[in-house]
Amino acid sequence: MDTTVIIGNGVAGTSAAAMLRRNGYEGAIKLIGDEVALPYQRPPLSKAWLIGSDRPKPTLLRPLSFYEDNRIDLMRARKVAKIDRNKRRIRFSDGKTTKFDSLILATGALPRRLDLQEADLKGIYYLRDLGDAAALRQALNNPSCHEVVIIGAGVIGLEVASAAVDRGKTVTVVEVAARAMARVASPVTANFVTQKLKNIGVQFLFNKKIDGLGAADHHVSSVNLGDGSQVKADLILAGIGVIPNTELAEAAGLDCDNGICVDQDMRTSDPKIFAIGDCARGTNTFASGKLRMETVHNATTQAQIAAAAICNKERPAPVMPRFWSDLKDIKVQTVGVATGYDRVRSDASQDPLSLEVHLKSGDRLVAAEIVNLPNRQSALVEEISLQVSPDTR
Ligand SMILES: Cc1cc2nc3c(=O)[nH]c(=O)nc-3n(C[C@H](O)[C@H](O)[C@H](O)COP(=O)(O)OP(=O)(O)OC[C@H]3O[C@@H](n4cnc5c(N)ncnc54)[C@H](O)[C@@H]3O)c2cc1C
C-alpha cells in the first residue's frame, strides 16, 4: 500500500493528513510528532492560556476520534532522527524505521534564543509549546513576580505583555528596532496598537540594545541596556523570532535557505518530499520574491496544496494570506502580504478602538490591516483579489 509519512503534527501536518483523506487518498498515513499531547493549537498559548484563574486545557486541533475515524496513524512522542532518501524511509531516534512513498516535512520552527552570556539564568522564558506556556503561566502566578520584561515587540511579545499587565504586573517591552510589529504590520497599525497597550499600562523602550542581564542567586534580576540604564526584571519573556526547523531536511541534502525551499506544489528539491508550514519557504501569488510565513492560515493553505499534489489533483486556487492577533480587547487582522507597498492610507473610525489601514502599490491595494473591525475582513479580501491578475484569483 502507498504510504505518506508526515513529520510534525502541528497544524500544518495535521491539516495535511486531513486533506489527504478529503482528497480520497486511500494509502496509509503516518502522522508523527515528538510532543506527548494530542495535536493542539498554538495561538491560545499566548492569549487565553495566560489569562484567567482556571487551569487551562490545550485546545485540540481535532478530537482523538478524528484520527481513528480517518485511519490516520497518530504517532506521538516519537522523534524522527533521519531521512534516508535513497531507501525512502525515515529513522526514529530509537532506531526503528518506517518506509514512505511520499514524505511531508511539517517540522515547524523553534524560538530564537537570547545570544547573551547570562542566557541560562533562571527566570528567562520562551513561548512555543505547551510546556513553555505552562512554565510561563506558573511563573506569572508566582506572587513574588512583579516586574516583567518582554524582549522583542513582535506579536508574541505584545500578546504576553497584554496578558501580564492584565494580571497586575509591571510590564516593560524592550525592542531593538524603532517600533513594534516590524515584521507583520505597517508603522501605522503598529503605532496604533502600541498606543493602546501604553494606555493599559505597558511601557515601551524602543531602539534599545541589550548589553547583558543582572542576576541575584542565579535568577535574573535586571536587563542591562546599551545606554547604561537598567530595567528591573523578575521574569523575562524573550520573543525574538523563530528559526525554521530544517535540521532533518539539511542533513538529507534538501535545498534550504531560511526554511526548506519548496516550489508552488510545496515540493522540495526531492520530488517525493514536501515541506509545509513554518518550516517551508517558497513563492506566494500575493507577494514578490520568496517568503516563509508563520501563520495558521499559511500552514493550512500549504497543507491543502501538498495534499492535492500527492493525490494528483489540480493545485487549489491561491488563497490570500491572513493573520490575526488578540491583545486583550484589541483584535488585529491582516490580509494580503505587507511587502512592496509605497502608500499607506488609514481610516481611524468613529470608535477610538478601531482602525483600517490600506497598503497600496501605486493605485493597487496589496494588503490591508484592521483593528477591531472583524466584519471588514472578507470585503478587504475581495477588494484585494479584484486587483490581482485574473489567473491568481
Ligand atoms: C504562542 C504562539 C501564538 C501564536 N499566535 C498566532 C496567531 O494568533 N495567529 C496566527 O496566525 N499564528 C499564530 N502563531 C503561529 C502559528 O501557531 C504557527 O504558524 C503554526 O503553529 C505553524 O504550524 P506548523 O505545523 O508549521 O509548526 P508547529 O506548530 O511548530 O508544529 C511542528 C511540530 O513538529 C514537531 N517536530 C519537529 N521536528 C520533529 C521531528 N524530528 N520528529 C518529530 N516531530 C518533530 C514539533 O515538535 C512540533 O510539534 C502563534 C504561535 C505561537 C507559538
Short mmCIF file of C-alpha atoms and ligand atoms in Angstrom, two decimals:
data_model
loop_
_atom_site.label_atom_id
_atom_site.label_comp_id
_atom_site.label_asym_id
_atom_site.label_seq_id
_atom_site.Cartn_x
_atom_site.Cartn_y
_atom_site.Cartn_z
CA MET A 1 0.00 0.00 0.00
CA ASP A 2 1.14 3.56 -0.75
CA THR A 3 2.29 5.33 2.43
CA THR A 4 2.55 9.01 3.21
CA VAL A 5 4.62 9.89 6.25
CA ILE A 6 4.17 13.32 7.82
CA ILE A 7 6.86 14.56 10.22
CA GLY A 8 5.39 17.12 12.61
CA ASN A 9 1.84 17.02 13.96
CA GLY A 10 1.23 20.74 14.41
CA VAL A 11 -1.50 22.48 12.44
CA ALA A 12 0.35 22.01 9.12
CA GLY A 13 0.96 18.27 9.49
CA THR A 14 -2.46 17.53 10.97
CA SER A 15 -4.22 19.52 8.25
CA ALA A 16 -2.23 17.69 5.57
CA ALA A 17 -3.38 14.33 6.95
CA ALA A 18 -7.00 15.52 6.95
CA MET A 19 -6.70 16.94 3.42
CA LEU A 20 -5.19 13.73 2.06
CA ARG A 21 -8.27 11.83 3.20
CA ARG A 22 -10.59 14.56 1.92
CA ASN A 23 -8.91 14.21 -1.48
CA GLY A 24 -9.68 10.49 -1.44
CA TYR A 25 -6.18 9.25 -0.57
CA GLU A 26 -6.53 5.55 0.24
CA GLY A 27 -2.96 4.79 1.33
CA ALA A 28 -1.58 4.65 4.86
CA ILE A 29 -0.96 7.96 6.66
CA LYS A 30 1.56 8.16 9.48
CA LEU A 31 1.42 11.44 11.37
CA ILE A 32 4.48 11.69 13.61
CA GLY A 33 5.24 14.25 16.31
CA ASP A 34 7.72 14.44 19.13
CA GLU A 35 5.32 16.08 21.60
CA VAL A 36 3.28 13.94 24.01
CA ALA A 37 0.00 15.88 23.82
CA LEU A 38 -2.67 15.32 21.20
CA PRO A 39 -2.10 17.86 18.39
CA TYR A 40 -3.17 21.29 19.68
CA GLN A 41 -3.46 24.91 18.59
CA ARG A 42 -0.57 27.18 19.49
CA PRO A 43 -2.28 30.63 19.29
CA PRO A 44 -4.15 30.27 22.63
CA LEU A 45 -0.82 29.71 24.42
CA SER A 46 -0.01 33.43 24.35
CA LYS A 47 -3.61 34.55 24.86
CA ALA A 48 -6.33 32.72 26.84
CA TRP A 49 -3.77 30.34 28.33
CA LEU A 50 -2.06 33.13 30.27
CA ILE A 51 -5.22 34.87 31.47
CA GLY A 52 -7.89 33.61 33.83
CA SER A 53 -7.70 31.68 37.03
CA ASP A 54 -8.78 28.23 35.87
CA ARG A 55 -6.06 25.83 34.84
CA PRO A 56 -6.27 25.89 31.06
CA LYS A 57 -6.55 22.84 28.84
CA PRO A 58 -4.95 22.56 25.40
CA THR A 59 -7.26 23.48 22.53
CA LEU A 60 -7.11 20.35 20.41
CA LEU A 61 -6.84 20.63 16.64
CA ARG A 62 -9.10 17.55 16.31
CA PRO A 63 -10.60 15.08 18.77
CA LEU A 64 -8.84 11.73 19.15
CA SER A 65 -11.72 10.03 17.30
CA PHE A 66 -10.85 12.03 14.17
CA TYR A 67 -7.56 10.17 13.74
CA GLU A 68 -9.20 6.79 14.29
CA ASP A 69 -12.14 7.55 12.01
CA ASN A 70 -9.82 8.70 9.23
CA ARG A 71 -7.31 5.86 9.60
CA ILE A 72 -4.52 8.27 10.49
CA ASP A 73 -1.80 6.57 12.47
CA LEU A 74 -1.03 9.29 15.01
CA MET A 75 2.40 8.59 16.46
CA ARG A 76 3.04 10.84 19.44
CA ALA A 77 6.25 11.37 21.45
CA ARG A 78 8.26 9.95 18.56
CA LYS A 79 11.22 11.92 17.25
CA VAL A 80 12.44 11.38 13.72
CA ALA A 81 16.23 11.41 13.64
CA LYS A 82 16.99 10.87 9.97
CA ILE A 83 15.56 10.76 6.47
CA ASP A 84 17.11 8.15 4.17
CA ARG A 85 16.18 9.40 0.72
CA ASN A 86 17.75 6.50 -1.17
CA LYS A 87 15.88 3.83 0.76
CA ARG A 88 12.74 6.02 1.05
CA ARG A 89 12.47 5.58 4.79
CA ILE A 90 12.82 7.56 7.98
CA ARG A 91 14.60 6.52 11.15
CA PHE A 92 13.26 7.34 14.62
CA SER A 93 15.55 8.33 17.48
CA ASP A 94 15.01 4.84 18.99
CA GLY A 95 16.49 3.29 15.82
CA LYS A 96 13.21 1.96 14.36
CA THR A 97 12.44 2.78 10.74
CA THR A 98 9.39 3.22 8.57
CA LYS A 99 9.04 3.43 4.78
CA PHE A 100 7.38 6.16 2.78
CA ASP A 101 6.26 6.76 -0.78
CA SER A 102 5.60 10.44 -0.11
CA LEU A 103 7.01 12.41 2.80
CA ILE A 104 5.73 15.72 4.18
CA LEU A 105 8.01 17.79 6.39
CA ALA A 106 5.92 19.90 8.77
CA THR A 107 8.58 20.39 11.40
CA GLY A 108 7.69 23.98 12.33
CA ALA A 109 10.09 26.35 13.98
CA LEU A 110 11.93 26.86 17.25
CA PRO A 111 12.17 30.07 19.27
CA ARG A 112 15.36 32.04 18.68
CA ARG A 113 17.38 32.03 21.90
CA LEU A 114 18.96 35.08 23.50
CA ASP A 115 22.58 35.43 22.48
CA LEU A 116 23.77 36.62 25.88
CA GLN A 117 26.29 35.20 28.30
CA GLU A 118 23.65 35.14 31.04
CA ALA A 119 21.03 33.42 28.85
CA ASP A 120 20.80 30.33 31.08
CA LEU A 121 19.78 32.22 34.23
CA LYS A 122 16.52 31.19 35.90
CA GLY A 123 13.53 33.40 35.14
CA ILE A 124 14.01 33.55 31.34
CA TYR A 125 11.13 32.13 29.28
CA TYR A 126 10.37 31.41 25.63
CA LEU A 127 6.98 30.51 24.20
CA ARG A 128 6.40 27.87 21.57
CA ASP A 129 4.79 24.80 23.05
CA LEU A 130 2.51 23.62 25.83
CA GLY A 131 5.41 23.06 28.22
CA ASP A 132 6.65 26.63 27.66
CA ALA A 133 3.15 28.03 28.22
CA ALA A 134 2.63 26.04 31.42
CA ALA A 135 6.01 27.20 32.78
CA LEU A 136 5.31 30.83 31.87
CA ARG A 137 1.85 30.73 33.40
CA GLN A 138 3.22 29.25 36.61
CA ALA A 139 5.94 31.91 36.78
CA LEU A 140 3.37 34.68 36.27
CA ASN A 141 1.29 33.14 39.07
CA ASN A 142 4.21 33.39 41.49
CA PRO A 143 3.32 36.17 43.99
CA SER A 144 6.94 37.37 44.01
CA CYS A 145 6.82 38.09 40.26
CA HIS A 146 6.11 41.81 39.87
CA GLU A 147 8.38 43.16 37.13
CA VAL A 148 8.04 41.52 33.73
CA VAL A 149 10.35 42.42 30.85
CA ILE A 150 9.44 41.35 27.35
CA ILE A 151 12.38 41.28 24.96
CA GLY A 152 11.06 41.83 21.45
CA ALA A 153 7.97 43.82 20.39
CA GLY A 154 6.72 41.21 17.93
CA VAL A 155 3.28 39.65 18.09
CA ILE A 156 4.07 37.06 20.76
CA GLY A 157 5.87 39.62 22.92
CA LEU A 158 2.93 42.03 22.73
CA GLU A 159 0.37 39.31 23.45
CA VAL A 160 2.27 38.22 26.54
CA ALA A 161 2.72 41.87 27.56
CA SER A 162 -1.03 42.47 27.42
CA ALA A 163 -1.73 39.27 29.39
CA ALA A 164 0.89 40.13 32.03
CA VAL A 165 -0.40 43.67 32.52
CA ASP A 166 -3.88 42.19 32.87
CA ARG A 167 -2.51 40.14 35.74
CA GLY A 168 -1.31 43.27 37.52
CA LYS A 169 2.37 43.04 36.59
CA THR A 170 4.60 45.98 35.74
CA VAL A 171 5.46 45.29 32.12
CA THR A 172 8.25 46.77 30.01
CA VAL A 173 8.79 45.82 26.38
CA VAL A 174 12.37 46.30 25.18
CA GLU A 175 12.85 46.40 21.42
CA VAL A 176 15.99 46.98 19.37
CA ALA A 177 14.03 48.41 16.40
CA ALA A 178 12.30 51.79 16.32
CA ARG A 179 8.80 50.32 16.51
CA ALA A 180 6.68 47.28 17.32
CA MET A 181 5.42 44.51 14.97
CA ALA A 182 8.04 45.39 12.37
CA ARG A 183 7.67 42.05 10.55
CA VAL A 184 3.88 41.80 10.44
CA ALA A 185 2.30 45.24 10.32
CA SER A 186 2.75 48.72 8.88
CA PRO A 187 4.03 51.51 11.13
CA VAL A 188 0.50 53.00 11.29
CA THR A 189 -1.06 49.84 12.72
CA ALA A 190 1.94 49.13 14.94
CA ASN A 191 1.84 52.63 16.43
CA PHE A 192 -1.92 52.40 16.97
CA VAL A 193 -1.53 49.10 18.83
CA THR A 194 1.46 50.39 20.79
CA GLN A 195 -0.56 53.40 21.95
CA LYS A 196 -3.47 51.19 23.04
CA LEU A 197 -1.10 48.99 25.00
CA LYS A 198 0.52 52.05 26.59
CA ASN A 199 -2.96 53.15 27.65
CA ILE A 200 -3.43 49.92 29.61
CA GLY A 201 -0.05 50.30 31.28
CA VAL A 202 2.56 48.55 29.08
CA GLN A 203 5.80 50.54 28.90
CA PHE A 204 7.89 50.50 25.72
CA LEU A 205 11.60 51.10 25.22
CA PHE A 206 12.43 51.26 21.50
CA ASN A 207 15.87 51.46 19.86
CA LYS A 208 17.37 49.69 22.85
CA LYS A 209 20.16 47.18 22.56
CA ILE A 210 20.59 44.72 25.41
CA ASP A 211 24.11 44.50 26.86
CA GLY A 212 23.53 41.80 29.45
CA LEU A 213 21.39 40.63 32.32
CA GLY A 214 21.79 41.22 36.03
CA ALA A 215 21.35 38.29 38.42
CA ALA A 216 20.72 37.53 42.06
CA ASP A 217 21.11 33.98 43.26
CA HIS A 218 21.25 32.56 39.68
CA HIS A 219 17.92 34.23 38.91
CA VAL A 220 17.57 37.14 36.53
CA SER A 221 17.11 40.48 38.31
CA SER A 222 17.53 43.11 35.59
CA VAL A 223 18.01 43.78 31.92
CA ASN A 224 21.04 45.97 31.26
CA LEU A 225 20.69 48.25 28.26
CA GLY A 226 23.38 49.52 25.92
CA ASP A 227 22.85 53.11 27.10
CA GLY A 228 23.91 52.11 30.63
CA SER A 229 20.40 52.03 32.09
CA GLN A 230 18.75 49.04 33.76
CA VAL A 231 15.22 47.67 33.86
CA LYS A 232 14.27 45.57 36.88
CA ALA A 233 13.11 42.07 35.91
CA ASP A 234 11.65 39.22 37.95
CA LEU A 235 10.73 37.45 34.73
CA ILE A 236 11.87 37.81 31.13
CA LEU A 237 9.93 36.59 28.12
CA ALA A 238 12.11 36.54 25.03
CA GLY A 239 10.01 36.83 21.88
CA ILE A 240 12.74 37.48 19.36
CA GLY A 241 11.51 35.38 16.48
CA VAL A 242 11.85 31.78 15.43
CA ILE A 243 14.27 29.64 13.47
CA PRO A 244 12.74 27.22 10.95
CA ASN A 245 13.30 23.62 11.90
CA THR A 246 15.31 22.48 8.88
CA GLU A 247 17.73 20.12 10.61
CA LEU A 248 16.38 16.87 9.12
CA ALA A 249 15.98 18.41 5.65
CA GLU A 250 19.51 19.81 5.62
CA ALA A 251 21.01 16.52 6.80
CA ALA A 252 19.11 14.78 3.97
CA GLY A 253 20.65 17.16 1.43
CA LEU A 254 17.43 19.04 0.58
CA ASP A 255 17.81 22.67 -0.53
CA CYS A 256 17.33 25.01 2.41
CA ASP A 257 17.64 28.77 2.69
CA ASN A 258 15.95 30.29 5.76
CA GLY A 259 13.50 27.39 5.50
CA ILE A 260 13.10 24.31 3.36
CA CYS A 261 12.91 25.50 -0.25
CA VAL A 262 9.66 24.50 -1.97
CA ASP A 263 8.03 25.01 -5.36
CA GLN A 264 4.40 26.01 -6.00
CA ASP A 265 3.22 22.49 -5.09
CA MET A 266 5.22 22.53 -1.83
CA ARG A 267 7.70 20.05 -3.33
CA THR A 268 11.23 20.26 -2.02
CA SER A 269 14.28 19.60 -4.19
CA ASP A 270 13.29 15.91 -3.90
CA PRO A 271 10.01 15.44 -5.83
CA LYS A 272 8.69 12.86 -3.35
CA ILE A 273 9.30 15.10 -0.34
CA PHE A 274 7.12 18.10 0.50
CA ALA A 275 7.51 20.84 3.13
CA ILE A 276 4.70 22.97 4.59
CA GLY A 277 4.02 25.45 7.39
CA ASP A 278 6.54 27.44 9.38
CA CYS A 279 9.49 25.36 8.11
CA ALA A 280 8.85 25.97 4.37
CA ARG A 281 9.96 28.85 2.17
CA GLY A 282 8.67 29.48 -1.32
CA THR A 283 6.79 31.86 -3.55
CA ASN A 284 3.33 33.25 -2.89
CA THR A 285 0.94 34.60 -5.51
CA PHE A 286 0.26 37.65 -3.37
CA ALA A 287 3.86 38.69 -2.76
CA SER A 288 7.03 39.14 -4.74
CA GLY A 289 10.10 37.04 -4.01
CA LYS A 290 10.29 34.06 -1.70
CA LEU A 291 8.96 34.10 1.79
CA ARG A 292 8.39 31.95 4.83
CA MET A 293 5.21 32.68 6.72
CA GLU A 294 4.45 31.86 10.32
CA THR A 295 0.67 31.81 10.48
CA VAL A 296 -2.03 29.21 11.00
CA HIS A 297 -3.67 30.27 7.74
CA ASN A 298 -0.45 29.68 5.80
CA ALA A 299 0.03 26.25 7.41
CA THR A 300 -3.46 25.06 6.45
CA THR A 301 -3.26 26.54 2.94
CA GLN A 302 0.06 24.85 2.22
CA ALA A 303 -1.27 21.57 3.65
CA GLN A 304 -4.09 21.66 1.08
CA ILE A 305 -1.62 22.28 -1.74
CA ALA A 306 0.72 19.44 -0.75
CA ALA A 307 -2.19 17.02 -0.26
CA ALA A 308 -3.57 17.87 -3.71
CA ALA A 309 -0.15 17.27 -5.31
CA ILE A 310 0.23 13.88 -3.61
CA CYS A 311 -3.27 12.90 -4.80
CA ASN A 312 -2.51 14.14 -8.34
CA LYS A 313 -5.32 16.68 -8.07
CA GLU A 314 -5.30 20.15 -9.55
CA ARG A 315 -3.47 22.71 -7.44
CA PRO A 316 -6.06 24.62 -5.32
CA ALA A 317 -6.66 28.25 -6.31
CA PRO A 318 -4.39 30.70 -4.46
CA VAL A 319 -5.78 31.89 -1.16
CA MET A 320 -4.93 35.31 0.15
CA PRO A 321 -2.75 35.20 3.26
CA ARG A 322 -4.42 36.14 6.53
CA PHE A 323 -3.24 36.64 10.07
CA TRP A 324 -4.77 37.62 13.40
CA SER A 325 -3.55 38.55 16.84
CA ASP A 326 -5.55 39.15 20.01
CA LEU A 327 -4.14 41.59 22.52
CA LYS A 328 -6.69 41.70 25.33
CA ASP A 329 -9.54 43.63 23.70
CA ILE A 330 -7.53 44.60 20.60
CA LYS A 331 -8.02 42.26 17.64
CA VAL A 332 -5.52 42.86 14.85
CA GLN A 333 -6.12 41.19 11.47
CA THR A 334 -4.12 41.41 8.29
CA VAL A 335 -4.98 40.31 4.75
CA GLY A 336 -2.51 40.07 1.88
CA VAL A 337 1.25 40.39 2.34
CA ALA A 338 2.56 43.75 3.52
CA THR A 339 5.55 44.00 1.18
CA GLY A 340 6.23 46.16 -1.85
CA TYR A 341 3.77 48.89 -0.86
CA ASP A 342 4.59 52.56 -1.31
CA ARG A 343 1.45 54.23 0.07
CA VAL A 344 -0.38 53.84 3.33
CA ARG A 345 -3.92 55.15 3.81
CA SER A 346 -5.54 54.85 7.18
CA ASP A 347 -9.05 55.50 8.43
CA ALA A 348 -9.45 55.80 12.15
CA SER A 349 -13.15 55.14 12.62
CA GLN A 350 -15.53 56.90 14.99
CA ASP A 351 -14.70 54.23 17.51
CA PRO A 352 -11.30 55.13 19.02
CA LEU A 353 -10.51 51.44 19.43
CA SER A 354 -10.67 50.53 15.75
CA LEU A 355 -8.63 51.26 12.64
CA GLU A 356 -8.45 50.28 8.96
CA VAL A 357 -5.21 50.62 7.02
CA HIS A 358 -4.77 50.14 3.27
CA LEU A 359 -1.31 49.37 1.89
CA LYS A 360 -1.02 50.30 -1.77
CA SER A 361 1.48 49.95 -4.54
CA GLY A 362 0.61 52.86 -6.79
CA ASP A 363 -3.19 52.64 -7.02
CA ARG A 364 -3.30 48.92 -6.36
CA LEU A 365 -4.35 47.68 -2.92
CA VAL A 366 -1.83 44.96 -1.95
CA ALA A 367 -2.66 44.39 1.70
CA ALA A 368 -4.85 45.70 4.48
CA GLU A 369 -4.81 45.76 8.26
CA ILE A 370 -7.78 46.13 10.57
CA VAL A 371 -8.04 46.59 14.28
CA ASN A 372 -11.30 45.61 15.97
CA LEU A 373 -13.15 45.51 12.65
CA PRO A 374 -13.54 41.75 12.06
CA ASN A 375 -16.54 42.27 9.78
CA ARG A 376 -14.35 44.10 7.27
CA GLN A 377 -12.06 41.16 6.60
CA SER A 378 -13.96 39.41 3.84
CA ALA A 379 -14.70 42.68 1.99
CA LEU A 380 -10.99 43.52 2.02
CA VAL A 381 -10.05 40.06 0.78
CA GLU A 382 -12.49 40.60 -2.08
CA GLU A 383 -11.16 44.07 -2.81
CA ILE A 384 -7.52 42.94 -2.96
CA SER A 385 -8.45 39.87 -5.04
CA LEU A 386 -10.11 42.06 -7.65
CA GLN A 387 -6.84 43.89 -8.11
CA VAL A 388 -4.58 40.91 -8.75
CA SER A 389 -4.35 39.31 -12.19
CA PRO A 390 -7.31 37.02 -13.08
CA ASP A 391 -5.25 33.82 -13.08
CA THR A 392 -4.32 34.32 -9.42
CA ARG A 393 -7.83 34.94 -8.09
C1 LIG B 1 2.40 31.24 21.27
C2 LIG B 1 2.04 31.34 19.81
C3 LIG B 1 0.98 32.14 19.41
C4 LIG B 1 0.63 32.22 18.05
N1 LIG B 1 -0.42 33.02 17.69
C5 LIG B 1 -0.80 33.04 16.38
C6 LIG B 1 -1.94 33.78 15.97
O1 LIG B 1 -2.59 34.45 16.76
N2 LIG B 1 -2.30 33.76 14.66
C7 LIG B 1 -1.59 33.02 13.73
O2 LIG B 1 -1.96 33.00 12.55
N3 LIG B 1 -0.49 32.33 14.10
C8 LIG B 1 -0.08 32.31 15.39
N4 LIG B 1 1.03 31.59 15.77
C9 LIG B 1 1.81 30.91 14.73
C10 LIG B 1 1.21 29.57 14.41
O3 LIG B 1 0.86 28.90 15.58
C11 LIG B 1 2.24 28.78 13.60
O4 LIG B 1 2.42 29.45 12.37
C12 LIG B 1 1.76 27.35 13.37
O5 LIG B 1 1.62 26.67 14.59
C13 LIG B 1 2.77 26.62 12.49
O6 LIG B 1 2.37 25.28 12.37
P1 LIG B 1 3.37 24.14 11.90
O7 LIG B 1 2.57 22.90 11.90
O8 LIG B 1 4.07 24.59 10.67
O9 LIG B 1 4.51 24.07 13.01
P2 LIG B 1 4.42 23.66 14.53
O10 LIG B 1 3.12 24.07 15.11
O11 LIG B 1 5.66 24.21 15.17
O12 LIG B 1 4.48 22.07 14.54
C14 LIG B 1 5.65 21.36 14.23
C15 LIG B 1 5.69 20.12 15.06
O13 LIG B 1 6.69 19.26 14.56
C16 LIG B 1 7.37 18.65 15.62
N5 LIG B 1 8.67 18.16 15.15
C17 LIG B 1 9.70 18.91 14.69
N6 LIG B 1 10.75 18.12 14.36
C18 LIG B 1 10.35 16.85 14.61
C19 LIG B 1 11.00 15.58 14.48
N7 LIG B 1 12.26 15.46 14.03
N8 LIG B 1 10.31 14.47 14.83
C20 LIG B 1 9.02 14.55 15.28
N9 LIG B 1 8.38 15.74 15.43
C21 LIG B 1 9.02 16.88 15.10
C22 LIG B 1 7.45 19.79 16.63
O14 LIG B 1 7.73 19.36 17.93
C23 LIG B 1 6.05 20.38 16.51
O15 LIG B 1 5.16 19.73 17.36
C24 LIG B 1 1.40 31.50 17.11
C25 LIG B 1 2.48 30.71 17.52
C26 LIG B 1 2.81 30.62 18.85
C27 LIG B 1 3.98 29.77 19.29
#
